[in-house]
């Protein structure tokens, strides 16, 4: 059915398949690539095992690189899919950072567009009790964390101009930079610098429109994507929207690397799905961090109370971190006139498309 759609007239092939998977019965997704059960399109990718010491992998909460299961996809050179390489309990650190720490000022989020600074200063503190008490049996008002759609880190992406700039920058989180550097090095990109991050927060009614990540000034460095929580369908297309994309599952802990030819391909997330195990949370999130972390670990323990809030959030949500290097070594931003670094996005839902009973938006997958 998906193949037949790509031959119809009217809409381009990518949009047609986006709509197909957006509306498809989640119990019938046989055409979606599942890297946990690789098919004919999938092959094992060779990693640079010697580029990351076991100690540095442990410090980032990762298994030794020789134990990672990394795959490529026929027709997509430079694309690497890594099946959850995180050590038991270590995903919890990144979930907590995305909900509790990274949305804090001076980082920027979608709520800043509609609310005064004092209202967005502590989203975690304003939301944690409401989330902890949240019942799945009845409809309740959303907490501020549940209204979070995106957070930008480092060089803050300007949604109006679709550019980064030197005058809108805040320090990039050191723990996330270290994690990203180890993953990039394992994929053959030594010296990768994590300079910008866009965190996306999805719910079951969310999607991410068709786009290309081309605003970075250096396209020779990879784009890294980390997913936590519920699952999703990811569409990876070609250099033009007339090329039909390939659909694949992304589960909690999975990492995608887009480099080389695949760095500038169209991609999208048409829908978020419950994790395939049928439980409220995937089992890889069941374990807490071990009491004795490895020497020099960038991870931090969190309280049981903090994880209860995170777990309640993830029961209906997915978090994705995309990390980029914006500038090549020694490169600078071009001089621009008339820019003030403001105007982070034209609207809350310009990046996500969300349809709900309380707030209906015209679908715009562009």
C-alpha positions as semicolon CSV with decimal commas, in nm:
position;residue;x (nm);y (nm);z (nm)
1;X;0,000;0,000;0,000
2;X;0,281;0,240;0,084
3;X;0,456;0,165;-0,247
4;X;0,135;0,226;-0,440
5;X;0,095;0,565;-0,274
6;X;0,429;0,684;-0,408
7;X;0,305;0,639;-0,765
8;X;-0,005;0,853;-0,729
9;X;-0,020;1,205;-0,869
10;X;-0,071;1,529;-0,682
11;X;0,130;1,540;-0,363
12;X;0,500;1,462;-0,363
13;X;0,603;1,110;-0,261
14;X;0,732;1,213;0,081
15;X;0,413;1,394;0,179
16;X;0,198;1,102;0,067
17;X;0,389;0,856;0,282
18;X;0,392;1,101;0,572
19;X;0,013;1,112;0,558
20;X;-0,003;0,733;0,514
21;X;0,191;0,662;0,835
22;X;0,023;0,946;1,020
23;X;-0,315;0,779;0,965
24;X;-0,212;0,412;0,954
25;X;-0,345;0,159;1,203
26;X;-0,047;0,108;1,440
27;X;-0,119;-0,266;1,451
28;X;-0,037;-0,294;1,079
29;X;0,305;-0,141;1,017
30;X;0,471;-0,424;0,829
31;X;0,658;-0,193;0,593
32;X;0,853;-0,019;0,868
33;X;1,220;-0,118;0,910
34;X;1,291;-0,263;1,254
35;X;1,663;-0,263;1,333
36;X;1,609;-0,508;1,619
37;X;1,513;-0,762;1,348
38;X;1,715;-0,642;1,046
39;X;1,584;-0,727;0,699
40;X;1,731;-0,718;0,351
41;X;1,771;-0,338;0,346
42;X;1,992;-0,341;0,654
43;X;2,362;-0,424;0,697
44;X;2,606;-0,405;0,989
45;X;2,808;-0,084;1,011
46;X;3,172;-0,085;1,112
47;X;3,251;0,142;1,404
48;X;3,583;0,297;1,508
49;X;3,626;0,084;1,820
50;X;3,971;0,217;1,908
51;X;3,854;0,581;1,900
52;X;3,662;0,556;2,230
53;X;3,815;0,393;2,534
54;X;3,597;0,173;2,750
55;X;3,653;0,420;3,033
56;X;3,520;0,713;2,828
57;X;3,222;0,507;2,714
58;X;3,144;0,421;3,077
59;X;3,179;0,788;3,175
60;X;2,907;0,873;2,920
61;X;2,685;0,587;3,039
62;X;2,751;0,376;2,728
63;X;2,852;0,017;2,671
64;X;3,201;-0,040;2,527
65;X;3,184;0,039;2,155
66;X;3,274;-0,318;2,057
67;X;2,938;-0,425;2,206
68;X;2,728;-0,175;2,009
69;X;2,496;-0,300;1,737
70;X;2,526;-0,048;1,455
71;X;2,356;-0,072;1,117
72;X;2,346;0,101;0,781
73;X;2,064;0,119;0,529
74;X;2,102;0,037;0,160
75;X;2,078;0,355;-0,048
76;X;2,167;0,585;0,241
77;X;2,547;0,615;0,268
78;X;2,651;0,793;0,586
79;X;2,342;0,689;0,781
80;X;2,415;0,487;1,098
81;X;2,155;0,344;1,333
82;X;2,278;0,231;1,677
83;X;2,046;0,008;1,877
84;X;2,028;0,132;2,237
85;X;2,395;0,130;2,349
86;X;2,325;0,276;2,695
87;X;2,425;0,091;3,010
88;X;2,135;-0,015;3,237
89;X;1,986;0,282;3,418
90;X;2,183;0,544;3,227
91;X;1,900;0,663;3,003
92;X;1,735;0,800;3,316
93;X;2,004;1,064;3,353
94;X;1,938;1,209;3,007
95;X;1,561;1,204;3,055
96;X;1,594;1,394;3,382
97;X;1,831;1,648;3,224
98;X;1,587;1,709;2,937
99;X;1,298;1,769;3,177
100;X;1,460;1,929;3,480
101;X;1,788;2,097;3,383
102;X;1,811;2,175;3,011
103;X;1,483;2,377;2,995
104;X;1,621;2,617;3,256
105;X;1,740;2,965;3,167
106;X;1,947;3,085;2,989
107;X;1,836;2,813;2,744
108;X;1,537;2,896;2,523
109;X;1,206;2,711;2,485
110;X;0,876;2,752;2,298
111;X;0,696;2,874;2,613
112;X;0,917;3,185;2,613
113;X;0,716;3,309;2,313
114;X;0,391;3,330;2,508
115;X;0,485;3,377;2,872
116;X;0,689;3,629;3,075
117;X;1,034;3,510;3,191
118;X;0,926;3,463;3,553
119;X;0,664;3,211;3,441
120;X;0,913;2,991;3,253
121;X;1,199;3,014;3,502
122;X;1,132;2,678;3,672
123;X;0,911;2,454;3,459
124;X;1,008;2,148;3,662
125;X;0,918;2,305;3,996
126;X;0,584;2,426;3,864
127;X;0,494;2,092;3,707
128;X;0,630;1,810;3,921
129;X;0,343;1,774;4,170
130;X;0,081;1,803;3,899
131;X;0,259;1,537;3,692
132;X;0,314;1,304;3,985
133;X;-0,057;1,308;4,070
134;X;-0,170;1,280;3,710
135;X;-0,425;1,007;3,643
136;X;-0,460;0,835;3,307
137;X;-0,828;0,770;3,367
138;X;-0,952;1,126;3,325
139;X;-0,864;1,438;3,130
140;X;-0,675;1,695;3,333
141;X;-0,515;2,032;3,253
142;X;-0,166;2,000;3,109
143;X;0,132;2,103;3,319
144;X;0,390;2,345;3,178
145;X;0,627;2,054;3,110
146;X;0,355;1,889;2,904
147;X;0,324;2,212;2,703
148;X;0,698;2,209;2,629
149;X;0,765;2,147;2,260
150;X;1,128;2,243;2,209
151;X;1,438;2,368;2,389
152;X;1,750;2,504;2,218
153;X;2,104;2,477;2,356
154;X;2,438;2,637;2,270
155;X;2,391;2,837;1,951
156;X;2,017;2,897;1,963
157;X;1,837;2,824;1,639
158;X;1,628;3,117;1,516
159;X;1,303;2,979;1,376
160;X;1,226;3,304;1,190
161;X;1,553;3,335;0,997
162;X;1,641;2,963;1,007
163;X;1,992;3,061;1,112
164;X;2,231;3,053;1,404
165;X;2,422;3,362;1,510
166;X;2,724;3,450;1,722
167;X;2,524;3,689;1,943
168;X;2,269;3,433;2,058
169;X;2,470;3,168;2,234
170;X;2,479;3,015;2,581
171;X;2,715;2,752;2,724
172;X;2,645;2,403;2,589
173;X;2,586;2,141;2,865
174;X;2,916;1,967;2,935
175;X;2,762;1,624;3,002
176;X;2,571;1,623;2,673
177;X;2,878;1,748;2,486
178;X;3,082;1,458;2,624
179;X;2,817;1,201;2,529
180;X;2,794;1,343;2,177
181;X;3,171;1,350;2,130
182;X;3,202;0,979;2,220
183;X;2,922;0,874;1,983
184;X;3,064;1,085;1,700
185;X;3,415;0,946;1,755
186;X;3,284;0,588;1,752
187;X;3,128;0,664;1,412
188;X;3,457;0,794;1,274
189;X;3,422;1,166;1,352
190;X;3,700;1,246;1,594
191;X;3,708;1,606;1,710
192;X;3,333;1,659;1,681
193;X;3,223;1,966;1,875
194;X;2,871;1,977;2,016
195;X;2,780;2,342;1,954
196;X;2,401;2,343;1,917
197;X;2,118;2,124;2,032
198;X;1,745;2,112;1,962
199;X;1,544;1,906;2,208
200;X;1,200;1,798;2,086
201;X;0,922;1,689;2,319
202;X;0,653;1,470;2,159
203;X;0,321;1,330;2,277
204;X;0,106;1,063;2,114
205;X;-0,069;1,328;1,902
206;X;0,254;1,501;1,791
207;X;0,450;1,484;1,468
208;X;0,755;1,651;1,315
209;X;0,712;1,797;0,968
210;X;0,917;1,725;0,656
211;X;1,244;1,918;0,660
212;X;1,621;1,921;0,603
213;X;1,873;2,026;0,870
214;X;2,090;2,257;0,661
215;X;2,130;2,570;0,874
216;X;2,464;2,461;1,018
217;X;2,758;2,622;0,837
218;X;2,962;2,299;0,842
219;X;2,787;2,002;0,681
220;X;3,094;1,780;0,696
221;X;3,016;1,696;1,058
222;X;2,732;1,458;1,150
223;X;2,394;1,523;1,304
224;X;2,333;1,304;1,611
225;X;1,985;1,206;1,725
226;X;1,903;1,044;2,064
227;X;1,554;0,914;2,155
228;X;1,403;0,833;2,496
229;X;1,060;0,716;2,611
230;X;0,786;0,603;2,375
231;X;0,863;0,489;2,020
232;X;0,817;0,664;1,688
233;X;0,821;0,616;1,313
234;X;1,103;0,805;1,143
235;X;1,096;0,875;0,767
236;X;1,426;0,919;0,585
237;X;1,395;1,042;0,228
238;X;1,619;1,176;-0,045
239;X;1,760;1,506;-0,168
240;X;1,419;1,588;-0,319
241;X;1,072;1,543;-0,180
242;X;0,972;1,352;-0,493
243;X;1,183;1,061;-0,363
244;X;0,984;0,820;-0,146
245;X;1,125;0,788;0,208
246;X;1,206;0,475;0,404
247;X;1,015;0,426;0,729
248;X;1,188;0,291;1,040
249;X;1,113;0,248;1,409
250;X;1,300;0,443;1,676
251;X;1,280;0,307;2,029
252;X;1,404;0,435;2,363
253;X;1,784;0,458;2,374
254;X;1,832;0,431;1,998
255;X;2,078;0,669;1,831
256;X;2,083;0,786;1,468
257;X;2,379;0,947;1,295
258;X;2,327;1,136;0,968
259;X;2,652;1,212;0,790
260;X;2,800;1,244;0,442
261;X;2,535;1,194;0,173
262;X;2,266;1,137;0,438
263;X;2,342;1,461;0,624
264;X;2,115;1,675;0,402
265;X;1,830;1,436;0,330
266;X;1,464;1,513;0,393
267;X;1,326;1,348;0,705
268;X;1,023;1,362;0,935
269;X;0,841;1,193;1,224
270;X;0,478;1,128;1,124
271;X;0,371;0,973;1,452
272;X;0,461;0,861;1,802
273;X;0,369;0,507;1,906
274;X;0,338;0,320;2,237
275;X;0,647;0,115;2,304
276;X;0,608;-0,230;2,143
277;X;0,641;-0,417;2,473
278;X;0,289;-0,313;2,567
279;X;0,395;-0,170;2,903
280;X;0,362;0,190;3,022
281;X;0,739;0,237;2,980
282;X;0,994;0,033;2,787
283;X;1,182;-0,215;3,004
284;X;1,516;-0,044;2,934
285;X;1,397;0,236;3,165
286;X;1,311;0,002;3,453
287;X;1,653;0,006;3,618
288;X;1,796;0,296;3,816
289;X;2,154;0,416;3,786
290;X;2,394;0,188;3,976
291;X;2,501;0,329;4,314
292;X;2,869;0,330;4,215
293;X;2,919;0,528;3,894
294;X;3,242;0,494;3,701
295;X;3,525;0,733;3,787
296;X;3,480;1,065;3,612
297;X;3,123;0,985;3,504
298;X;2,928;1,280;3,364
299;X;2,608;1,119;3,495
300;X;2,440;1,212;3,823
301;X;2,206;1,016;4,045
302;X;1,849;1,139;4,076
303;X;1,603;1,086;4,354
304;X;1,321;0,835;4,335
305;X;1,081;1,131;4,351
306;X;1,243;1,292;4,045
307;X;1,222;0,970;3,847
308;X;0,854;0,928;3,939
309;X;0,788;1,261;3,769
310;X;0,996;1,166;3,465
311;X;0,828;0,827;3,439
312;X;0,480;0,977;3,455
313;X;0,575;1,221;3,178
314;X;0,717;0,945;2,956
315;X;0,404;0,730;2,981
316;X;0,260;0,938;2,697
317;X;0,568;1,113;2,561
318;X;0,893;1,083;2,372
319;X;1,202;1,303;2,403
320;X;1,450;1,350;2,119
321;X;1,785;1,531;2,135
322;X;1,953;1,637;1,809
323;X;2,310;1,760;1,845
324;X;2,500;1,953;1,579
325;X;2,835;2,112;1,510
326;X;2,755;2,450;1,358
327;X;3,099;2,581;1,262
328;X;3,408;2,413;1,121
329;X;3,734;2,453;1,311
330;X;3,833;2,821;1,289
331;X;3,515;2,919;1,101
332;X;3,315;3,228;1,200
333;X;2,964;3,345;1,134
334;X;2,927;3,587;0,841
335;X;2,857;3,949;0,928
336;X;2,486;4,026;0,923
337;X;2,310;4,359;0,940
338;X;1,982;4,426;1,115
339;X;1,978;4,111;1,328
340;X;1,899;4,124;1,696
341;X;1,901;3,755;1,784
342;X;1,537;3,761;1,882
343;X;1,230;3,589;1,742
344;X;1,286;3,224;1,812
345;X;0,981;3,087;1,633
346;X;0,676;3,216;1,449
347;X;0,445;2,995;1,654
348;X;0,449;2,720;1,911
349;X;0,361;2,456;1,654
350;X;0,580;2,561;1,363
351;X;0,813;2,272;1,441
352;X;0,560;2,019;1,571
353;X;0,218;1,947;1,433
354;X;-0,030;1,860;1,705
355;X;-0,397;1,779;1,671
356;X;-0,607;1,751;1,984
357;X;-0,967;1,793;2,089
358;X;-0,889;2,113;2,272
359;X;-0,664;2,275;2,013
360;X;-0,689;2,186;1,647
361;X;-0,428;2,308;1,403
362;X;-0,446;2,286;1,028
363;X;-0,205;2,007;0,933
364;X;0,109;2,151;0,778
365;X;0,372;1,889;0,713
366;X;0,605;2,141;0,552
